[in-house]
mmCIF file of C-alpha atoms in Angstrom:
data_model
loop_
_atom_site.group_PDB
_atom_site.id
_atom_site.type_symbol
_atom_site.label_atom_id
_atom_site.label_comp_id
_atom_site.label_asym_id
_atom_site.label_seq_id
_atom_site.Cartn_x
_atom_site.Cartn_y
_atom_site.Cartn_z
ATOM 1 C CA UNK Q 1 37.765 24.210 9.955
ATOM 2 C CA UNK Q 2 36.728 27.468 8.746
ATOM 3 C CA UNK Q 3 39.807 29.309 9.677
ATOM 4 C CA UNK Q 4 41.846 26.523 8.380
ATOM 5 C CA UNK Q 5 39.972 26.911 4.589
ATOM 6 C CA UNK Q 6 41.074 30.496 5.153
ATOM 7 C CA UNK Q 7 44.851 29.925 5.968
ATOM 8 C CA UNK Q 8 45.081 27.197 2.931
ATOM 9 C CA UNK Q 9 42.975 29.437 0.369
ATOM 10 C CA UNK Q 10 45.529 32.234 1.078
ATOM 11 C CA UNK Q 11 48.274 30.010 0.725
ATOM 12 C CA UNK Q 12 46.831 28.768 -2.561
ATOM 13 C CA UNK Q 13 46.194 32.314 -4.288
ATOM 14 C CA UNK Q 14 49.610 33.650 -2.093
ATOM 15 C CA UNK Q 15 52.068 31.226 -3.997
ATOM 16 C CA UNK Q 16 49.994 29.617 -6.584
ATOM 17 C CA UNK Q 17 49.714 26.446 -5.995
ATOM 18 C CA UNK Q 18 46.851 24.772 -7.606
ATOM 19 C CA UNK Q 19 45.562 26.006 -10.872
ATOM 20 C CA UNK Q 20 43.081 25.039 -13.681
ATOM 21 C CA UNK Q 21 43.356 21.071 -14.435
ATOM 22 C CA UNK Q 22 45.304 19.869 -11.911
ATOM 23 C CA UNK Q 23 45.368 16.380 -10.921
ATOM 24 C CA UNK Q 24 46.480 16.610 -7.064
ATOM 25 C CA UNK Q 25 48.132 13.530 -5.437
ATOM 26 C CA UNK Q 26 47.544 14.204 -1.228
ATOM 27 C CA UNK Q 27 50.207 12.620 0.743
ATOM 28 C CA UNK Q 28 47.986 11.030 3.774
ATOM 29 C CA UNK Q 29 50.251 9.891 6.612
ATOM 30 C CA UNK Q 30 47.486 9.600 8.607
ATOM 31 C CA UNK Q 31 48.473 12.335 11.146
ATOM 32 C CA UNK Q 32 46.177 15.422 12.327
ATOM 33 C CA UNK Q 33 48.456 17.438 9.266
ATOM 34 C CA UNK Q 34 47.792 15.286 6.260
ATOM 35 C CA UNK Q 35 43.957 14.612 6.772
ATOM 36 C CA UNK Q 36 43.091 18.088 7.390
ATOM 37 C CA UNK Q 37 44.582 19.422 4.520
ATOM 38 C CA UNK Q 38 42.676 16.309 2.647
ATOM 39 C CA UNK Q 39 39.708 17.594 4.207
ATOM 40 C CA UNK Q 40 40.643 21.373 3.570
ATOM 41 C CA UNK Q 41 41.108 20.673 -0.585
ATOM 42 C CA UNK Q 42 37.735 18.988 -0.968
ATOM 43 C CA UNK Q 43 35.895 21.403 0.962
ATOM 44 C CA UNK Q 44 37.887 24.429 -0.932
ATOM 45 C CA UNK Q 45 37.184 22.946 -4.269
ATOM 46 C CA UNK Q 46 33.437 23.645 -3.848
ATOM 47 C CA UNK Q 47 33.585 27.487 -3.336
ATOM 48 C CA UNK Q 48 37.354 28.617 -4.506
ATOM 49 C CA UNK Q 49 36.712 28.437 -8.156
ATOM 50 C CA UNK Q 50 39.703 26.638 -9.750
ATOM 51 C CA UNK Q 51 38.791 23.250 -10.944
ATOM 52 C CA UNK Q 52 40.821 20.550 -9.915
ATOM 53 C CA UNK Q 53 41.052 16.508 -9.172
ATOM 54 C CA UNK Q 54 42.189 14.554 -5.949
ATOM 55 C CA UNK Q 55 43.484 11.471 -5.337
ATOM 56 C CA UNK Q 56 44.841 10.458 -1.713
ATOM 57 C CA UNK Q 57 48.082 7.959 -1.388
ATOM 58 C CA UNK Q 58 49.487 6.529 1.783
ATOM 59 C CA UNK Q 59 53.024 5.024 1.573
ATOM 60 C CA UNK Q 60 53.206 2.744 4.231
ATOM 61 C CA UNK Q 61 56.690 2.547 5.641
ATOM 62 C CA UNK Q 62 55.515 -0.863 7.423
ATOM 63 C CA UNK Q 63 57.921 -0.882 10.358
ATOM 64 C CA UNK Q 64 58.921 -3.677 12.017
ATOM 65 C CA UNK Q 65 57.573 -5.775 9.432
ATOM 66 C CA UNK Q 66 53.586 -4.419 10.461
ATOM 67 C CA UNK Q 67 51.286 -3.407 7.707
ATOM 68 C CA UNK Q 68 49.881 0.259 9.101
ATOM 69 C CA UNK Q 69 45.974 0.294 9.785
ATOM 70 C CA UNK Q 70 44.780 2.722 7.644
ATOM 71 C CA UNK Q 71 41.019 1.674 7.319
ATOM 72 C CA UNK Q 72 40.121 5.206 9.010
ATOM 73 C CA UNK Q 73 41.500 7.265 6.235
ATOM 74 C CA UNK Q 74 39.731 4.707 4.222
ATOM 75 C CA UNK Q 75 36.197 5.679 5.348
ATOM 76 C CA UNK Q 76 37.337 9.176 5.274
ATOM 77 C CA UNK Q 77 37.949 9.395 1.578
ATOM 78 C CA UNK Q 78 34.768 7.644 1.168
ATOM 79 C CA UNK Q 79 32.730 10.083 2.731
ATOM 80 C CA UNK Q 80 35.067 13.160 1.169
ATOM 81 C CA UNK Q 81 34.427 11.585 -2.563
ATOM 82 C CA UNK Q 82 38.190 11.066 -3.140
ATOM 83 C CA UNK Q 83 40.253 7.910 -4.427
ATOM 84 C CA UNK Q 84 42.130 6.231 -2.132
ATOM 85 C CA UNK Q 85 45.104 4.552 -2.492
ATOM 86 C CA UNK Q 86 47.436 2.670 -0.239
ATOM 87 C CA UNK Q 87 51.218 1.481 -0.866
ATOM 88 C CA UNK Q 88 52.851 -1.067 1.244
ATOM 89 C CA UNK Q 89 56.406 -0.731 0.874
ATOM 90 C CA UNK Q 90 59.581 -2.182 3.034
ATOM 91 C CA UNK Q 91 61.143 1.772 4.481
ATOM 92 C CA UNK Q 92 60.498 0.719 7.516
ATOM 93 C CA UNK Q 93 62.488 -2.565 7.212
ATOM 94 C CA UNK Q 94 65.292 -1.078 5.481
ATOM 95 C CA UNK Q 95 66.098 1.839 7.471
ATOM 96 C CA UNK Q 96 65.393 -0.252 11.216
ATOM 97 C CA UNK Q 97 66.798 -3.530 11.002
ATOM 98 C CA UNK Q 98 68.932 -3.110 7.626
ATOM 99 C CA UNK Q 99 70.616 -0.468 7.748
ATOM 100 C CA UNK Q 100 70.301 0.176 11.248
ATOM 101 C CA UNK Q 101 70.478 3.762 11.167
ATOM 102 C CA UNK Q 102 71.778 6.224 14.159
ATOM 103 C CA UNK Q 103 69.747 9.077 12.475
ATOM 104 C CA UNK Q 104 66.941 7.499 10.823
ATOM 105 C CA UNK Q 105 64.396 10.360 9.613
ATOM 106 C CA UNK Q 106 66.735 11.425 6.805
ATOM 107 C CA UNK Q 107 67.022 8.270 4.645
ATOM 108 C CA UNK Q 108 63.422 7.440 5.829
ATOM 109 C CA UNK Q 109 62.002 10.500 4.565
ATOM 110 C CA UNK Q 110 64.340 10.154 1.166
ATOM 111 C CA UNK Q 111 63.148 6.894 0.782
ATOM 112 C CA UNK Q 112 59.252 7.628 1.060
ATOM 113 C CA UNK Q 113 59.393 10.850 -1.075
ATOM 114 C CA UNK Q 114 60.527 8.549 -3.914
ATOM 115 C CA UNK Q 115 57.835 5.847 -3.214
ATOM 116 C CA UNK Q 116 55.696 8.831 -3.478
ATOM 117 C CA UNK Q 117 56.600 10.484 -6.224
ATOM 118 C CA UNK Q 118 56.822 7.345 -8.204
ATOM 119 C CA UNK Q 119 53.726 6.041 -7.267
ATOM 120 C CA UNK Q 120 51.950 10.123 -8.176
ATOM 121 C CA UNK Q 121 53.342 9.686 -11.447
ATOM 122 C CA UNK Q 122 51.411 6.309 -11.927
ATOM 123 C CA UNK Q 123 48.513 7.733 -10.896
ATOM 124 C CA UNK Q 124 48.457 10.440 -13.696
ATOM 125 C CA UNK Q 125 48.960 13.132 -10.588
ATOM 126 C CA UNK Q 126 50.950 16.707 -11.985
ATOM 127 C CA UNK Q 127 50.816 18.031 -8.208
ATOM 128 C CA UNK Q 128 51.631 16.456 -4.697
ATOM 129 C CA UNK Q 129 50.255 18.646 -1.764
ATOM 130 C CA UNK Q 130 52.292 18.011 1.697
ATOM 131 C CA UNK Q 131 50.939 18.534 4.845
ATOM 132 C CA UNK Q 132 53.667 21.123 6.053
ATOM 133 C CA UNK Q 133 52.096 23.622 8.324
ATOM 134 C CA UNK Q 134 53.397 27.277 9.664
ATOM 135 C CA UNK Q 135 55.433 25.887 12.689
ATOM 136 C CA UNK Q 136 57.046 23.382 10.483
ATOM 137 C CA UNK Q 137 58.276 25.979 7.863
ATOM 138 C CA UNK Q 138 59.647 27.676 11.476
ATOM 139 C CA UNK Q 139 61.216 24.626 12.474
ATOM 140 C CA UNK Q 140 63.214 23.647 9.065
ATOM 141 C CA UNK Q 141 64.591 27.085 9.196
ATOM 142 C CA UNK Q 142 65.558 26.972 12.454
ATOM 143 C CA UNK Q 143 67.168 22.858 11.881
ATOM 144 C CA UNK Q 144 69.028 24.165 8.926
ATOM 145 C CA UNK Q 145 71.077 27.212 10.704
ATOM 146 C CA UNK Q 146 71.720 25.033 13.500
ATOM 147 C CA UNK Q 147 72.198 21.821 12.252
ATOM 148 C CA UNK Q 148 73.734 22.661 8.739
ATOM 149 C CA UNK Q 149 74.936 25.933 8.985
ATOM 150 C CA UNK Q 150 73.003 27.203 5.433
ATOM 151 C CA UNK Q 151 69.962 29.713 5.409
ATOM 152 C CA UNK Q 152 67.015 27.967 3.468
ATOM 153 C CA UNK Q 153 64.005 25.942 3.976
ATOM 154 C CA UNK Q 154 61.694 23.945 1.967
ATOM 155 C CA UNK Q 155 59.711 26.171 -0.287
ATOM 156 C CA UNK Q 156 56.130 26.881 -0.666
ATOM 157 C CA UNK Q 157 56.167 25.449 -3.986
ATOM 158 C CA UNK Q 158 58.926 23.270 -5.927
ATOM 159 C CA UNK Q 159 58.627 21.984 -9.304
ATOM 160 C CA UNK Q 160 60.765 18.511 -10.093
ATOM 161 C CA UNK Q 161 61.947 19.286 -13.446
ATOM 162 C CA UNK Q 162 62.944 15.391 -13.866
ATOM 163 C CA UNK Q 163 59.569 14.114 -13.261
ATOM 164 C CA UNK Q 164 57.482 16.722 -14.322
ATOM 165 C CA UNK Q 165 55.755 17.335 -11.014
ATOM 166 C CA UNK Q 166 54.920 20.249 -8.824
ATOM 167 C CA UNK Q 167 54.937 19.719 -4.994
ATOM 168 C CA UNK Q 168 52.840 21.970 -2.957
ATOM 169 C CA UNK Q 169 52.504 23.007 0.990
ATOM 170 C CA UNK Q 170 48.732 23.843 1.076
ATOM 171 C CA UNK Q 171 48.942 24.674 4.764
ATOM 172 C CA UNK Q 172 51.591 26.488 4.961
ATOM 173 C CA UNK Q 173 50.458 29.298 6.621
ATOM 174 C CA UNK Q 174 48.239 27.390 8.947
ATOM 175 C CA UNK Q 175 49.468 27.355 12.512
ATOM 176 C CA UNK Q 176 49.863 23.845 14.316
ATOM 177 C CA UNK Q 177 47.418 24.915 17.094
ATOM 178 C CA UNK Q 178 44.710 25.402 14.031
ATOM 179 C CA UNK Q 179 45.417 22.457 12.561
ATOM 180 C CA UNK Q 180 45.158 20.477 15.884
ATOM 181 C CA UNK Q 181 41.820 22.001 16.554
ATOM 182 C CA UNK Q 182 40.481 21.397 12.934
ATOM 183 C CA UNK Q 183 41.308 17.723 13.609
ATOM 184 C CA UNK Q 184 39.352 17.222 17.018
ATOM 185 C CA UNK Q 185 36.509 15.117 14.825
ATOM 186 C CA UNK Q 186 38.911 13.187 12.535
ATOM 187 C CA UNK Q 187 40.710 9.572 13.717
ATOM 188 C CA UNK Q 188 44.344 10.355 13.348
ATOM 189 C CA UNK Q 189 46.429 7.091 13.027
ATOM 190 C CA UNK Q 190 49.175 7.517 15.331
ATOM 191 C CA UNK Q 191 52.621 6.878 14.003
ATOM 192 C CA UNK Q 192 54.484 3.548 14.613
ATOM 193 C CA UNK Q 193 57.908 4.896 13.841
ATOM 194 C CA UNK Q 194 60.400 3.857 16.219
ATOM 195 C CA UNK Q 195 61.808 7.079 16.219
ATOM 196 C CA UNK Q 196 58.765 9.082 16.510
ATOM 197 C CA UNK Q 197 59.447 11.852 19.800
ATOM 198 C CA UNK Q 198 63.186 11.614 19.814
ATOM 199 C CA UNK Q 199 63.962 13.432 17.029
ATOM 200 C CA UNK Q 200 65.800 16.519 16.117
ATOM 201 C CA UNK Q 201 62.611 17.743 14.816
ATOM 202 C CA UNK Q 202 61.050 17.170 18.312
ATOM 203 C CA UNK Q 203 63.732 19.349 19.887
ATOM 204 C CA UNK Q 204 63.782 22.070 17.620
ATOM 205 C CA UNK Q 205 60.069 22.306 18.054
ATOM 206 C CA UNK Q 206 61.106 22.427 22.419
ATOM 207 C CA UNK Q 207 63.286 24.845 21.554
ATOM 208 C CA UNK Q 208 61.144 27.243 19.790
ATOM 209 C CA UNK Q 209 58.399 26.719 22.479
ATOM 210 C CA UNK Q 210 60.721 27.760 24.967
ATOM 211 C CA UNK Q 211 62.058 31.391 22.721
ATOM 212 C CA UNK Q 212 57.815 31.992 22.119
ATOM 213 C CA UNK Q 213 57.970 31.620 26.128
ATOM 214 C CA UNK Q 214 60.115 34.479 26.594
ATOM 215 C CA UNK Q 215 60.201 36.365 23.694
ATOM 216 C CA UNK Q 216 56.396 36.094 21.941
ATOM 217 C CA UNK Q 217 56.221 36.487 18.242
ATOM 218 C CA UNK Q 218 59.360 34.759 18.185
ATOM 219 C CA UNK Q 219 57.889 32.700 15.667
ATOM 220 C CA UNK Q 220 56.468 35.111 13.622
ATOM 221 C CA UNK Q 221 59.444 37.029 13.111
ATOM 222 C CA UNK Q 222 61.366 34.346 11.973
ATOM 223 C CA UNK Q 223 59.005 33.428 9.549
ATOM 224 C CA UNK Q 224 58.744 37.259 8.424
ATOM 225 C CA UNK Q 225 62.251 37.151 7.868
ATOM 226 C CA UNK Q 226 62.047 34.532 5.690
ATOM 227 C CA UNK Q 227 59.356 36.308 3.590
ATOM 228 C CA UNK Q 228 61.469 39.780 3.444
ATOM 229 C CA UNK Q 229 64.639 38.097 1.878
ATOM 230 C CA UNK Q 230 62.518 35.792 0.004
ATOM 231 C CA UNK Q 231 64.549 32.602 0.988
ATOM 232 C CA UNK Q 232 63.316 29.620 -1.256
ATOM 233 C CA UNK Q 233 60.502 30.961 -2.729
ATOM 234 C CA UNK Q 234 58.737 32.578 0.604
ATOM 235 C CA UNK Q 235 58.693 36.201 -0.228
ATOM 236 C CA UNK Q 236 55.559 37.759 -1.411
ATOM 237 C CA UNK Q 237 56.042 39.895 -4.585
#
């Protein structure tokens, strides 16, 4: 975990992403991403010296009609200190058996960011931290050229001038490997997504495997790159 407080506390002073007085909504999926970073804000908040609240939300996408189990993260936030909150919502419904979807993850993913930033804003929240890690910055990149044809990513940071909200990638420039071995003592809840191993993501993330194969740092450059022509916010000034 060490190593991980020291990828995240770069990424914080790096890009700015938590000051003074913030009220910090943590998106908790459940998955190895989402509870480390949980676990990586409380601990940071002890030593980092920027004073700061968190509260923890779940929206649960309930597919196939199945409320998610999420009494794990429950007795996490106990034991962290932190305020737990979980939303039961119908995503899962909607995008499965509604609207029966070829290509699910993008309306899915539309529809829970705005069950999640609604449901931040009730909570008094200024900031939402996502769990987006190092390889996933790597693998929008890489989605985007291929699968759009446009040069851009998510950003570090993004401020939602409609709501009034900041959303922040805390992990950032953690690794995935890191992040999986920071988890080994935490209960992940595994996904119930129908879709969950057959999606682009999935093969972008085999594809990139495969260029690290044969051509190591592969990775790395891309994401240094990113950082030299300062696409979407990623370039260190």
């Amino acid at each position: 975990m060490q190593k991980i407080l020291g990828y995240m506390r770069k990424a914080i002073q790096l890009y700015g992403l938590i000051t003074d007085g913030d009220h910090i909504c943590v998106g908790v999926s459940g998955g190895k991403d989402s509870l480390v970073m949980l676990k990586g804000l409380v601990l940071l908040k002890r030593f980092i010296g920027i004073d700061y609240k968190i509260t923890a939300l779940t929206i649960d996408p309930q597919f196939k009609g199945i409320e998610g189990n999420y009494s794990d993260v429950t007795e996490l936030c106990k034991k962290l200190g932190v305020d737990y909150h979980v939303v039961r919502t119908q995503i899962g419904e909607i995008v499965f058996d509604v609207r029966k979807e070829e290509n699910p993850c993008s309306l899915c993913a539309r529809m829970r960011r705005g069950a999640l930033y609604n449901s931040a804003e009730k909570l008094g929240c200024n900031k939402i931290a996502l769990g987006h890690n190092y390889d996933d910055v790597v693998e929008t990149f890489i989605m985007n050229l291929f699968t759009e044809g446009r040069i851009g990513c998510f950003s570090p940071a993004t401020y939602l001038e409609d709501r009034d909200i900041h959303i922040i990638r805390p992990l950032v420039l953690a690794p995935e490997r890191a992040v999986k071995k920071a988890s080994h003592n935490l209960t992940i809840v595994k996904s119930q997504c129908p879709a969950d191993g057959h999606t682009n993501r999935q093969k972008t993330k085999e594809f990139i495997a495969e260029m690290e194969r044969k051509e190591h740092g592969f990775k790395d450059r891309i994401f240094g790159a990113m950082q030299r022509a300062d696409i979407d916010g990623w370039g260190i000034t």
